[in-house]
Short mmCIF file of C-alpha atoms and ligand atoms in Angstrom, two decimals:
data_model
loop_
_atom_site.label_atom_id
_atom_site.label_comp_id
_atom_site.label_asym_id
_atom_site.label_seq_id
_atom_site.Cartn_x
_atom_site.Cartn_y
_atom_site.Cartn_z
CA MET U 23 58.36 -1.45 35.84
CA THR U 24 59.07 0.80 32.97
CA GLU U 25 57.67 5.47 33.64
CA LEU U 26 54.30 4.75 31.60
CA GLU U 27 53.28 1.55 34.58
CA ARG U 28 54.58 4.30 37.19
CA THR U 29 52.39 6.74 36.10
CA HIS U 30 49.33 4.58 36.19
CA ASP U 31 51.02 3.13 39.71
CA ARG U 32 51.46 6.81 40.50
CA ALA U 33 47.26 7.49 39.46
CA PRO U 34 43.95 7.59 41.63
CA VAL U 35 42.21 4.44 40.94
CA PRO U 36 38.51 5.82 40.09
CA SER U 37 36.45 4.01 42.56
CA ASP U 38 33.08 6.06 40.87
CA TRP U 39 33.26 6.51 37.56
CA SER U 40 29.64 8.92 37.33
CA TYR U 41 29.41 12.46 35.70
CA ALA U 42 30.11 15.48 37.31
CA PRO U 43 26.68 17.29 37.87
CA ALA U 44 25.98 19.35 34.23
CA PRO U 45 23.10 21.42 35.67
CA GLU U 46 21.19 24.47 32.48
CA SER U 47 21.41 27.34 34.16
CA ARG U 48 17.78 29.04 34.81
CA ASP U 49 18.91 32.11 34.48
CA ILE U 50 17.52 32.83 31.26
CA VAL U 51 14.46 32.22 31.95
CA SER U 52 12.58 35.13 33.53
CA LEU U 53 9.43 34.33 35.32
CA ARG U 54 6.46 37.05 35.81
CA GLU U 55 5.15 36.49 39.27
CA ARG U 56 1.61 35.93 38.09
CA TYR U 57 0.50 35.91 34.35
CA GLY U 58 -2.98 36.45 33.21
CA LEU U 59 -5.11 34.84 29.95
CA PHE U 60 -3.66 35.97 26.79
CA VAL U 61 -6.79 37.27 24.63
CA GLY U 62 -7.05 39.16 21.75
CA GLY U 63 -2.94 40.37 22.26
CA GLU U 64 -3.54 41.35 25.35
CA TRP U 65 -2.99 39.73 28.85
CA LEU U 66 -6.64 40.13 31.14
CA GLU U 67 -7.20 39.77 34.67
CA PRO U 68 -9.11 36.27 34.63
CA ARG U 69 -13.25 37.50 35.64
CA SER U 70 -13.48 34.17 37.58
CA GLY U 71 -11.31 36.23 40.10
CA GLU U 72 -9.53 32.48 40.53
CA SER U 73 -5.80 31.85 40.24
CA TYR U 74 -3.93 28.62 41.13
CA THR U 75 -0.05 27.90 41.59
CA THR U 76 1.79 26.24 39.35
CA ILE U 77 5.27 24.48 40.12
CA SER U 78 8.17 22.78 39.90
CA PRO U 79 7.67 18.93 40.18
CA ALA U 80 11.10 18.42 40.77
CA THR U 81 11.77 20.56 43.33
CA GLU U 82 7.86 21.37 44.69
CA GLU U 83 8.97 24.68 44.43
CA PRO U 84 6.19 27.64 43.47
CA LEU U 85 6.97 28.94 39.68
CA ALA U 86 4.05 31.34 39.12
CA GLU U 87 0.72 32.64 39.71
CA ILE U 88 -1.62 30.71 37.10
CA ALA U 89 -5.42 32.76 36.15
CA GLN U 90 -8.07 29.66 35.93
CA ALA U 91 -10.50 30.75 33.51
CA GLY U 92 -14.41 30.51 33.98
CA GLU U 93 -16.63 30.27 31.33
CA GLU U 94 -16.81 34.38 30.79
CA ASP U 95 -12.99 34.29 29.89
CA VAL U 96 -13.33 31.47 27.60
CA ALA U 97 -16.62 33.12 26.00
CA LEU U 98 -14.33 36.72 25.96
CA ALA U 99 -11.38 35.02 24.41
CA VAL U 100 -14.00 33.13 21.25
CA GLU U 101 -15.11 36.41 20.69
CA ALA U 102 -11.80 37.17 19.82
CA ALA U 103 -10.91 34.56 17.78
CA ARG U 104 -14.08 34.89 16.41
CA GLY U 105 -12.95 39.27 15.69
CA ALA U 106 -9.93 38.16 13.86
CA TYR U 107 -11.05 35.65 11.66
CA ALA U 108 -13.75 37.92 10.32
CA ASP U 109 -11.95 40.94 10.16
CA GLY U 110 -8.18 39.49 8.26
CA TRP U 111 -6.99 36.45 8.96
CA SER U 112 -9.01 34.02 6.89
CA GLN U 113 -9.16 36.58 4.21
CA LEU U 114 -5.01 37.10 4.06
CA ALA U 115 -3.50 36.28 0.96
CA PRO U 116 -1.97 32.53 1.92
CA SER U 117 2.04 33.48 1.22
CA GLU U 118 1.30 36.35 3.66
CA ARG U 119 0.14 34.16 6.39
CA ALA U 120 3.12 31.80 5.68
CA LYS U 121 5.20 34.88 6.64
CA TYR U 122 3.93 34.74 10.04
CA LEU U 123 4.41 30.99 11.04
CA PHE U 124 7.80 30.79 9.16
CA ARG U 125 8.42 33.42 11.38
CA ILE U 126 6.96 31.90 14.70
CA ALA U 127 9.07 28.81 13.52
CA ARG U 128 12.74 31.25 13.67
CA ILE U 129 11.86 32.72 17.26
CA LEU U 130 11.43 29.30 18.82
CA GLN U 131 14.55 28.22 17.10
CA GLU U 132 15.95 31.44 18.05
CA ARG U 133 14.54 31.39 21.84
CA ALA U 134 14.79 27.68 21.79
CA ARG U 135 17.12 27.12 25.03
CA GLU U 136 14.63 29.75 27.05
CA PHE U 137 12.13 27.37 25.88
CA ALA U 138 13.94 24.16 26.69
CA VAL U 139 14.78 25.51 30.58
CA LEU U 140 11.18 26.46 31.41
CA GLU U 141 9.51 23.20 29.99
CA SER U 142 12.09 20.85 31.86
CA LEU U 143 11.55 23.30 34.99
CA ASN U 144 7.61 23.53 34.83
CA GLY U 145 7.06 20.05 33.33
CA GLY U 146 9.79 17.98 34.97
CA LYS U 147 10.96 16.40 31.47
CA PRO U 148 15.58 15.98 31.00
CA ILE U 149 16.83 19.03 29.71
CA ARG U 150 18.65 16.61 26.98
CA GLU U 151 15.16 15.78 25.90
CA SER U 152 13.48 19.43 26.16
CA ARG U 153 16.66 20.37 24.54
CA ASP U 154 16.89 17.67 21.29
CA VAL U 155 13.41 17.21 20.95
CA ASP U 156 10.65 18.96 21.78
CA LEU U 157 11.88 22.08 20.83
CA PRO U 158 13.20 21.52 17.02
CA LEU U 159 9.87 19.55 16.52
CA ALA U 160 7.97 21.97 17.74
CA ALA U 161 10.27 24.63 15.06
CA ALA U 162 9.60 21.90 12.86
CA HIS U 163 6.28 21.76 12.84
CA PHE U 164 5.56 25.82 11.96
CA PHE U 165 8.56 25.25 9.63
CA TYR U 166 6.55 22.41 7.79
CA TYR U 167 2.80 24.01 8.09
CA ALA U 168 4.10 27.70 6.92
CA GLY U 169 5.39 25.95 3.63
CA TRP U 170 1.86 24.32 3.13
CA ALA U 171 -0.52 27.41 3.91
CA ASP U 172 0.26 28.90 0.22
CA LYS U 173 -0.32 25.19 -1.02
CA LEU U 174 -3.90 24.07 -0.08
CA GLU U 175 -4.80 24.24 -3.18
CA TYR U 176 -1.84 22.43 -4.52
CA ALA U 177 -2.02 19.76 -1.42
CA PHE U 178 -6.15 19.36 -2.45
CA PRO U 179 -6.51 19.47 -5.88
CA ASN U 180 -9.97 20.50 -7.31
CA ARG U 181 -11.50 20.63 -3.28
CA ARG U 182 -11.34 24.33 -2.82
CA PRO U 183 -10.03 24.28 0.51
CA GLN U 184 -11.41 26.86 3.21
CA PRO U 185 -10.66 27.43 6.59
CA LEU U 186 -13.61 26.53 9.74
CA GLY U 187 -13.34 29.34 11.51
CA VAL U 188 -12.18 29.45 15.08
CA ALA U 189 -10.63 26.15 16.62
CA GLY U 190 -10.60 24.95 20.09
CA GLN U 191 -7.47 23.36 21.26
CA ILE U 192 -6.86 21.60 24.33
CA ILE U 193 -3.89 19.53 25.48
CA PRO U 194 -2.31 17.43 28.32
CA TRP U 195 0.61 18.45 30.36
CA ASN U 196 3.02 15.80 28.58
CA PHE U 197 4.63 17.80 25.70
CA PRO U 198 3.16 21.36 26.50
CA LEU U 199 5.06 23.52 23.90
CA MET U 200 5.53 20.36 20.61
CA MET U 201 1.52 19.43 21.25
CA LEU U 202 0.97 23.51 21.84
CA ALA U 203 2.83 23.57 17.68
CA TRP U 204 1.02 19.98 16.53
CA LYS U 205 -2.39 22.62 17.19
CA ILE U 206 -1.96 25.58 16.19
CA ALA U 207 0.26 25.58 13.10
CA PRO U 208 -2.21 23.55 11.13
CA ALA U 209 -4.77 25.74 11.89
CA LEU U 210 -3.00 28.97 11.52
CA ALA U 211 -1.51 27.81 7.70
CA ALA U 212 -4.96 26.14 7.32
CA GLY U 213 -6.52 29.97 7.18
CA ASN U 214 -8.42 29.53 11.15
CA THR U 215 -7.65 31.45 14.46
CA VAL U 216 -7.69 29.48 17.49
CA VAL U 217 -8.24 29.78 22.10
CA LEU U 218 -5.87 26.71 23.19
CA LYS U 219 -6.20 25.35 26.45
CA PRO U 220 -2.36 24.57 28.21
CA ALA U 221 -2.81 21.37 30.48
CA GLU U 222 -3.50 22.76 34.33
CA THR U 223 0.34 21.53 35.60
CA THR U 224 2.23 22.92 32.76
CA PRO U 225 1.12 26.20 31.43
CA LEU U 226 4.55 28.40 31.43
CA SER U 227 5.65 27.64 28.44
CA ALA U 228 2.53 28.37 26.51
CA LEU U 229 2.56 31.49 28.03
CA LEU U 230 5.97 32.28 26.49
CA PHE U 231 4.38 31.04 23.29
CA CYS U 232 2.48 34.63 23.66
CA ASP U 233 5.28 36.52 23.95
CA VAL U 234 7.09 35.22 20.48
CA VAL U 235 3.04 35.76 19.27
CA ARG U 236 3.31 39.22 19.50
CA GLN U 237 7.49 39.48 19.08
CA ALA U 238 5.88 37.74 15.53
CA GLU U 239 3.50 40.66 15.20
CA LEU U 240 0.37 38.20 14.55
CA PRO U 241 -2.87 40.20 14.36
CA PRO U 242 -4.22 40.18 17.88
CA GLY U 243 -6.85 37.32 18.76
CA VAL U 244 -5.49 34.75 16.52
CA VAL U 245 -3.66 32.98 18.91
CA ASN U 246 -5.34 32.75 22.50
CA ILE U 247 -4.15 31.06 25.15
CA VAL U 248 -6.48 30.59 27.76
CA THR U 249 -5.61 29.01 30.88
CA GLY U 250 -7.25 26.55 33.73
CA ASP U 251 -8.24 23.44 34.91
CA GLY U 252 -10.32 20.35 33.08
CA ARG U 253 -13.13 23.19 33.67
CA THR U 254 -12.19 26.11 31.35
CA GLY U 255 -11.34 23.03 28.98
CA ALA U 256 -14.87 21.93 29.22
CA ALA U 257 -15.46 25.99 28.64
CA LEU U 258 -13.90 25.29 25.84
CA VAL U 259 -15.73 22.66 24.66
CA LYS U 260 -19.59 23.93 24.70
CA HIS U 261 -18.64 27.47 23.72
CA PRO U 262 -21.48 27.23 20.79
CA GLY U 263 -18.61 30.02 18.80
CA VAL U 264 -15.77 27.46 18.71
CA ASP U 265 -16.08 26.04 15.20
CA LYS U 266 -13.37 22.49 15.46
CA ILE U 267 -12.46 20.81 18.50
CA ALA U 268 -9.15 19.44 18.85
CA PHE U 269 -7.80 17.38 21.81
CA THR U 270 -5.28 15.23 23.35
CA GLY U 271 -5.24 13.65 26.61
CA SER U 272 -6.98 10.83 28.28
CA THR U 273 -9.56 8.48 26.52
CA GLU U 274 -11.76 8.90 29.31
CA VAL U 275 -12.16 12.85 28.58
CA GLY U 276 -11.94 12.48 25.04
CA LYS U 277 -15.28 10.70 25.74
CA ALA U 278 -16.35 13.22 27.55
CA ILE U 279 -16.11 15.35 25.14
CA GLN U 280 -16.99 13.62 22.15
CA ARG U 281 -20.40 13.01 24.13
CA GLU U 282 -20.43 16.70 24.29
CA VAL U 283 -19.92 17.75 20.42
CA ALA U 284 -22.42 15.28 19.16
CA GLY U 285 -25.18 16.54 16.87
CA THR U 286 -23.68 20.28 17.41
CA GLY U 287 -22.18 20.09 14.24
CA LYS U 288 -18.47 21.03 15.56
CA ARG U 289 -15.61 19.35 13.96
CA LEU U 290 -13.89 16.26 16.42
CA THR U 291 -10.59 15.54 16.56
CA LEU U 292 -9.43 13.49 19.67
CA GLU U 293 -5.72 12.03 19.95
CA LEU U 294 -5.92 10.10 23.00
CA GLY U 295 -4.25 6.73 24.98
CA GLY U 296 -1.91 4.11 24.19
CA LYS U 297 -0.50 0.58 25.10
CA ALA U 298 1.66 0.25 21.86
CA ALA U 299 3.49 -3.03 21.36
CA ASN U 300 7.12 -2.92 20.95
CA VAL U 301 8.06 -6.52 19.53
CA ILE U 302 11.09 -7.61 19.39
CA PHE U 303 12.11 -10.56 16.68
CA ASP U 304 14.45 -13.21 17.63
CA ASP U 305 17.29 -11.59 14.50
CA ALA U 306 16.84 -8.41 15.95
CA ALA U 307 20.02 -6.85 16.39
CA LEU U 308 19.69 -7.40 20.55
CA ASP U 309 22.04 -3.63 21.23
CA GLY U 310 20.32 -1.49 19.15
CA ALA U 311 17.09 -2.84 20.23
CA ILE U 312 17.38 -2.50 23.64
CA GLU U 313 17.96 1.10 23.11
CA GLY U 314 14.85 1.14 21.30
CA ILE U 315 13.19 -0.57 24.63
CA ILE U 316 14.92 1.75 26.92
CA ASN U 317 13.78 5.23 24.02
CA GLY U 318 10.02 3.47 23.12
CA ILE U 319 9.61 3.95 27.94
CA TYR U 320 12.08 5.91 29.49
CA PHE U 321 12.05 9.17 27.15
CA ASN U 322 9.79 11.26 29.00
CA GLN U 323 9.41 9.15 31.99
CA GLY U 324 6.91 7.15 30.23
CA HIS U 325 4.57 10.00 30.03
CA VAL U 326 4.31 9.31 26.56
CA CYS U 327 0.69 8.37 24.55
CA CYS U 328 2.53 6.58 22.82
CA ALA U 329 5.16 5.09 24.56
CA GLY U 330 6.23 1.19 24.09
CA SER U 331 4.66 0.25 27.02
CA ARG U 332 4.05 -3.27 25.99
CA LEU U 333 7.27 -5.81 25.48
CA LEU U 334 6.39 -8.59 23.33
CA VAL U 335 10.18 -10.66 22.88
CA GLN U 336 10.86 -13.97 21.41
CA GLU U 337 10.49 -16.81 23.92
CA SER U 338 14.04 -18.05 22.67
CA ILE U 339 15.57 -14.56 23.39
CA HIS U 340 14.08 -13.91 26.69
CA GLU U 341 16.34 -14.84 29.13
CA PRO U 342 19.52 -12.22 27.71
CA LEU U 343 17.64 -9.93 26.35
CA VAL U 344 15.58 -8.99 29.52
CA ALA U 345 19.71 -9.55 31.20
CA LYS U 346 20.67 -7.16 29.13
CA LEU U 347 17.76 -5.16 29.25
CA LYS U 348 18.25 -5.04 33.50
CA ARG U 349 21.89 -3.90 33.05
CA ARG U 350 21.16 -1.30 30.67
CA LEU U 351 18.77 0.19 33.73
CA THR U 352 21.02 0.29 36.13
CA THR U 353 23.24 3.10 34.06
CA LEU U 354 19.83 5.29 33.71
CA ARG U 355 20.23 8.46 35.60
CA VAL U 356 17.36 9.71 37.25
CA GLY U 357 17.29 13.06 39.03
CA ASP U 358 17.46 17.20 38.41
CA PRO U 359 15.44 17.33 35.13
CA LEU U 360 18.18 20.19 34.70
CA ASP U 361 21.22 18.06 34.52
CA LYS U 362 21.76 18.00 31.24
CA ASN U 363 22.85 14.10 32.13
CA THR U 364 19.62 12.82 33.43
CA ASP U 365 17.82 10.56 31.57
CA VAL U 366 14.84 10.09 33.29
CA GLY U 367 13.25 13.09 35.18
CA ALA U 368 10.30 13.44 37.48
CA ILE U 369 6.77 13.04 37.28
CA ASN U 370 4.22 15.48 36.54
CA SER U 371 2.39 15.81 39.16
CA GLN U 372 1.54 14.03 42.50
CA GLY U 373 -2.00 13.10 40.58
CA GLN U 374 0.01 10.70 38.03
CA LEU U 375 2.85 9.70 40.52
CA ASP U 376 0.24 8.16 42.65
CA GLN U 377 -1.46 6.44 39.69
CA ILE U 378 1.37 4.93 38.50
CA ARG U 379 1.69 3.96 42.30
CA GLU U 380 -1.30 1.64 41.80
CA LEU U 381 -0.96 0.08 38.90
CA VAL U 382 2.78 -0.99 39.72
CA GLU U 383 1.04 -2.25 43.13
CA THR U 384 -1.18 -3.82 41.49
CA GLY U 385 1.36 -5.78 38.38
CA THR U 386 2.73 -7.22 41.86
CA GLU U 387 -0.29 -8.41 43.26
CA GLU U 388 -1.02 -10.11 39.79
CA GLY U 389 1.76 -11.44 40.29
CA ALA U 390 4.10 -10.39 37.94
CA GLU U 391 7.64 -10.38 39.11
CA MET U 392 9.07 -6.61 39.41
CA TYR U 393 12.76 -4.90 38.54
CA GLN U 394 13.73 -1.42 39.89
CA PRO U 395 17.81 -0.64 39.52
CA PRO U 396 19.45 0.79 42.38
CA CYS U 397 19.19 4.77 42.56
CA ARG U 398 18.80 7.15 45.18
CA LEU U 399 15.10 9.42 44.17
CA PRO U 400 15.47 12.87 44.99
CA GLU U 401 14.10 13.49 48.40
CA ARG U 402 11.88 16.14 47.23
CA GLY U 403 9.37 15.96 44.11
CA TYR U 404 7.83 13.49 42.36
CA TRP U 405 10.09 10.68 41.65
CA PHE U 406 9.97 7.24 40.56
CA ALA U 407 12.18 4.63 39.66
CA PRO U 408 12.62 2.89 35.79
CA THR U 409 10.89 -0.31 36.43
CA VAL U 410 10.27 -3.33 34.61
CA PHE U 411 7.75 -6.29 34.85
CA THR U 412 8.45 -9.84 33.58
CA ASN U 413 6.38 -12.80 33.92
CA VAL U 414 3.42 -10.56 32.84
CA ALA U 415 -0.21 -12.20 32.26
CA GLN U 416 -1.99 -10.82 29.05
CA SER U 417 -5.25 -9.92 31.34
CA SER U 418 -3.62 -8.21 34.08
CA ARG U 419 -3.76 -4.42 34.59
CA ILE U 420 -0.19 -3.49 33.80
CA ALA U 421 -0.43 -5.13 30.83
CA THR U 422 -3.62 -3.54 29.16
CA GLU U 423 -4.36 0.14 31.34
CA GLU U 424 -1.91 2.88 30.31
CA ILE U 425 0.01 3.58 33.15
CA PHE U 426 2.05 6.48 31.82
CA GLY U 427 5.26 6.25 33.78
CA PRO U 428 8.43 4.89 33.79
CA VAL U 429 7.42 1.38 33.96
CA LEU U 430 7.59 -1.83 31.06
CA SER U 431 5.51 -4.73 31.45
CA VAL U 432 7.21 -7.80 29.46
CA LEU U 433 5.71 -10.32 28.04
CA THR U 434 7.11 -13.64 25.22
CA PHE U 435 5.34 -15.37 21.90
CA ARG U 436 6.67 -17.81 19.61
CA THR U 437 5.53 -17.44 16.33
CA PRO U 438 4.96 -13.82 14.16
CA GLU U 439 1.05 -15.25 14.54
CA GLU U 440 0.92 -15.16 18.38
CA ALA U 441 3.02 -11.90 18.45
CA LEU U 442 0.43 -9.88 16.08
CA GLU U 443 -2.54 -11.18 18.04
CA LYS U 444 -0.58 -10.64 21.39
CA ALA U 445 -0.03 -6.40 19.75
CA ASN U 446 -3.65 -5.52 18.71
CA ASN U 447 -5.17 -7.22 21.51
CA THR U 448 -5.97 -4.02 23.36
CA ALA U 449 -8.64 -1.42 23.34
CA TYR U 450 -6.38 1.06 22.07
CA GLY U 451 -4.40 1.38 18.65
CA LEU U 452 -1.96 4.21 18.14
CA SER U 453 1.79 2.48 17.76
CA ALA U 454 3.92 -0.18 17.71
CA GLY U 455 7.27 -1.19 16.83
CA VAL U 456 8.92 -4.49 15.23
CA TRP U 457 12.44 -5.05 15.86
CA THR U 458 13.92 -8.07 12.73
CA GLU U 459 16.36 -8.01 10.10
CA LYS U 460 13.96 -8.84 8.13
CA GLY U 461 12.21 -6.26 6.02
CA SER U 462 9.58 -8.45 4.44
CA ARG U 463 8.53 -9.43 8.31
CA ILE U 464 8.25 -6.01 8.86
CA LEU U 465 5.92 -5.24 6.18
CA TRP U 466 3.57 -7.94 7.11
CA MET U 467 3.19 -6.66 10.79
CA ALA U 468 2.94 -3.39 9.37
CA GLN U 469 0.47 -3.97 8.00
CA ARG U 470 -1.25 -5.90 10.15
CA LEU U 471 -0.67 -3.87 13.36
CA ARG U 472 -4.18 -1.82 14.05
CA ALA U 473 -1.94 0.98 15.02
CA GLY U 474 -1.54 4.63 13.39
CA VAL U 475 1.99 4.38 13.61
CA VAL U 476 4.55 1.60 13.13
CA TRP U 477 7.69 2.00 13.50
CA ALA U 478 10.50 -1.00 12.24
CA ASN U 479 13.45 -1.12 13.88
CA THR U 480 13.43 2.41 15.98
CA PHE U 481 10.78 3.79 17.99
CA ASN U 482 9.58 7.66 19.31
CA ARG U 483 10.24 8.87 15.74
CA PHE U 484 8.55 11.90 15.16
CA ASP U 485 8.26 13.81 12.13
CA PRO U 486 6.07 16.85 11.25
CA SER U 487 5.11 15.31 7.07
CA SER U 488 4.62 12.16 8.43
CA PRO U 489 0.67 11.87 10.32
CA PHE U 490 0.35 10.93 13.79
CA GLY U 491 -2.73 9.63 15.48
CA GLY U 492 -4.62 5.90 16.73
CA TYR U 493 -7.53 3.77 16.54
CA LYS U 494 -10.04 2.25 18.26
CA GLU U 495 -10.28 4.17 21.66
CA SER U 496 -6.77 5.78 20.51
CA GLY U 497 -9.40 8.38 19.17
CA PHE U 498 -9.71 9.62 15.57
CA GLY U 499 -8.19 12.30 13.05
CA ARG U 500 -4.65 12.40 11.94
CA GLU U 501 -2.22 15.22 13.22
CA GLY U 502 1.22 16.13 10.98
CA GLY U 503 1.48 15.58 7.34
CA LEU U 504 -1.35 16.59 5.34
CA HIS U 505 -3.54 14.70 6.87
CA GLY U 506 -2.75 17.14 10.18
CA LEU U 507 -3.74 19.72 7.56
CA GLU U 508 -7.39 18.21 6.42
CA PRO U 509 -9.21 18.29 9.93
CA TYR U 510 -8.79 22.35 9.86
CA LEU U 511 -10.12 22.45 6.23
CA ARG U 512 -13.69 22.28 4.82
CA PHE U 513 -14.11 22.08 1.13
CA GLU U 514 -16.36 23.62 -1.44
P1 NDP S 618 -6.57 14.63 30.74
O1 NDP S 618 -7.39 13.54 29.57
O2 NDP S 618 -7.55 14.95 32.17
O3 NDP S 618 -5.87 16.19 29.96
C1 NDP S 618 -5.67 16.50 29.22
C2 NDP S 618 -6.79 18.33 28.80
O4 NDP S 618 -7.35 17.75 28.86
C3 NDP S 618 -6.12 18.83 29.74
O5 NDP S 618 -5.65 20.39 29.37
C4 NDP S 618 -6.98 19.02 30.65
O6 NDP S 618 -7.05 19.98 31.79
C5 NDP S 618 -8.18 19.08 30.51
N1 NDP S 618 -9.56 18.62 30.46
C6 NDP S 618 -10.10 17.74 31.79
N2 NDP S 618 -11.23 17.18 31.81
C7 NDP S 618 -11.42 18.27 30.44
C8 NDP S 618 -12.93 18.22 30.18
N3 NDP S 618 -13.39 17.58 30.93
N4 NDP S 618 -12.79 19.06 29.26
C9 NDP S 618 -12.48 19.12 28.03
N5 NDP S 618 -10.95 19.47 28.57
C10 NDP S 618 -10.79 18.71 29.44
O7 NDP S 618 -5.77 13.92 30.97
P2 NDP S 618 -5.04 14.36 32.36
O8 NDP S 618 -3.99 14.69 32.58
O9 NDP S 618 -5.73 13.79 33.59
O10 NDP S 618 -3.89 12.67 32.84
C11 NDP S 618 -5.15 11.49 32.65
C12 NDP S 618 -4.11 10.70 32.06
O11 NDP S 618 -4.83 10.32 30.59
C13 NDP S 618 -2.59 9.90 32.31
O12 NDP S 618 -2.88 9.42 33.43
C14 NDP S 618 -2.42 8.92 30.57
O13 NDP S 618 -3.03 7.78 31.30
C15 NDP S 618 -4.16 9.98 30.18
N6 NDP S 618 -3.00 11.06 29.41
C16 NDP S 618 -2.71 10.68 28.15
C17 NDP S 618 -2.44 11.50 27.43
C18 NDP S 618 -2.05 11.84 25.80
O14 NDP S 618 -1.22 11.68 24.76
N7 NDP S 618 -2.77 9.83 25.24
C19 NDP S 618 -1.49 12.54 27.40
C20 NDP S 618 -1.51 13.37 28.77
C21 NDP S 618 -2.62 11.99 29.81
P3 NDP S 618 -6.52 19.44 33.06
O15 NDP S 618 -5.05 19.71 32.60
O16 NDP S 618 -6.66 20.89 33.53
O17 NDP S 618 -7.25 18.71 33.71
#
């Protein structure tokens, strides 16, 4: 036996290759016990007198008391936004507006770790994602729109762009800070002031953002944050002093909002649900495609409106692809969102978990085959194991309804025409993915897919310069890019 062999012989044989825990420290975040409403640059106690507790979905631990804004509170916020609009913000030199936006972007970068920890704590998403996706993209949105603030005349030549006034913005819980950035950055760049309502379950990063607003010395009233549940959103939509509503959330609420603003003259953009097809052709690089599928549906626990929740696989590669996919699933680490090695975090709320469970049950009842990798879920908090359904019928609920959880439905096709027909066979039209080595096939598919965004050989990629938005029941209007400025402008 050589010396090397002897050394190896003595070395302990590792039986478990899992990572040691690598939790991110929570110390960087200091939470207040209770938060008021951020109106006119001040913290106000809600006149409604109501509040609720926001929790960590991973542990169910209470984090802070949050104000439930009533109609009177919303009216105060709109008044503050109107005042700030009229008293200076709308007349400010555009290059000055840009300075504030650049400042906000830089502060977000400087405080990125604090925001990332808070986002994971309150929302349940893995710190790896809030650190590497949500925060960089939120800052990038402010940088991007800061650049446009003094170039609107060039962005829309000969159209004399003017701001609209007060924008009422309602955002969901899946990307709280990023959605805030998508809404606030273009609105301010265009010269509007805003009243924003974060989702009931994830208000904390929007409340920390108020600190950034103050630090950037943004004039009081330009950004107002009102917290609360759907009633607060509804009050904002109804308020006659609001000139534009920007909403991201469920198709159901989007439709109700559209009915409410009909005939009022308020401008409206809706970014709603999706049931995206991720189409894998038999000439695709399979290992790369597997990573794209994983990122497409398990990113942010599948709480993604553009998630690749319907996998369309060419029949000839169905078996090897599903085998590879199942193997890859066994390596996903589900657990503590603040652990840097976690891939899949907590489900955002009990309500969302119930909805996922109900739809998954119908999947089995309707005859689809379910696979979940062996994984031990924490006892407290809201958790759902990454799930794949095969043998899925096109008409089944898991193939047609938005599950908004870590659940993938696999269907097959034989020809590109069939793939296209199945991909477009949905009430939604937000996003789609195509995996093939042939550029001509990518273009052929992209031209025919009824989806606002089509990714080729990748999935869930975002860039502030690239417009994002839907067709059909996924809504209308675009966020990002020049297209994202237009809904906040009128043209003389
Ligand atoms: P909602 O559409 O209810 O929530 C989105 C935002 O709208 C939240 O801030 C919410 O407040 C607010 N809101 C609720 N009711 C009203 C109303 N009547 N008028 C104005 N604003 C309102 O989505 P949910 O959180 O209930 O999620 C339900 C389903 O919607 C999910 O399972 C998923 O399928 C889909 N969804 C899609 C999203 C997307 O990005 N496309 C994002 C989130 C959800 P509050 O949080 O207090 O309810």
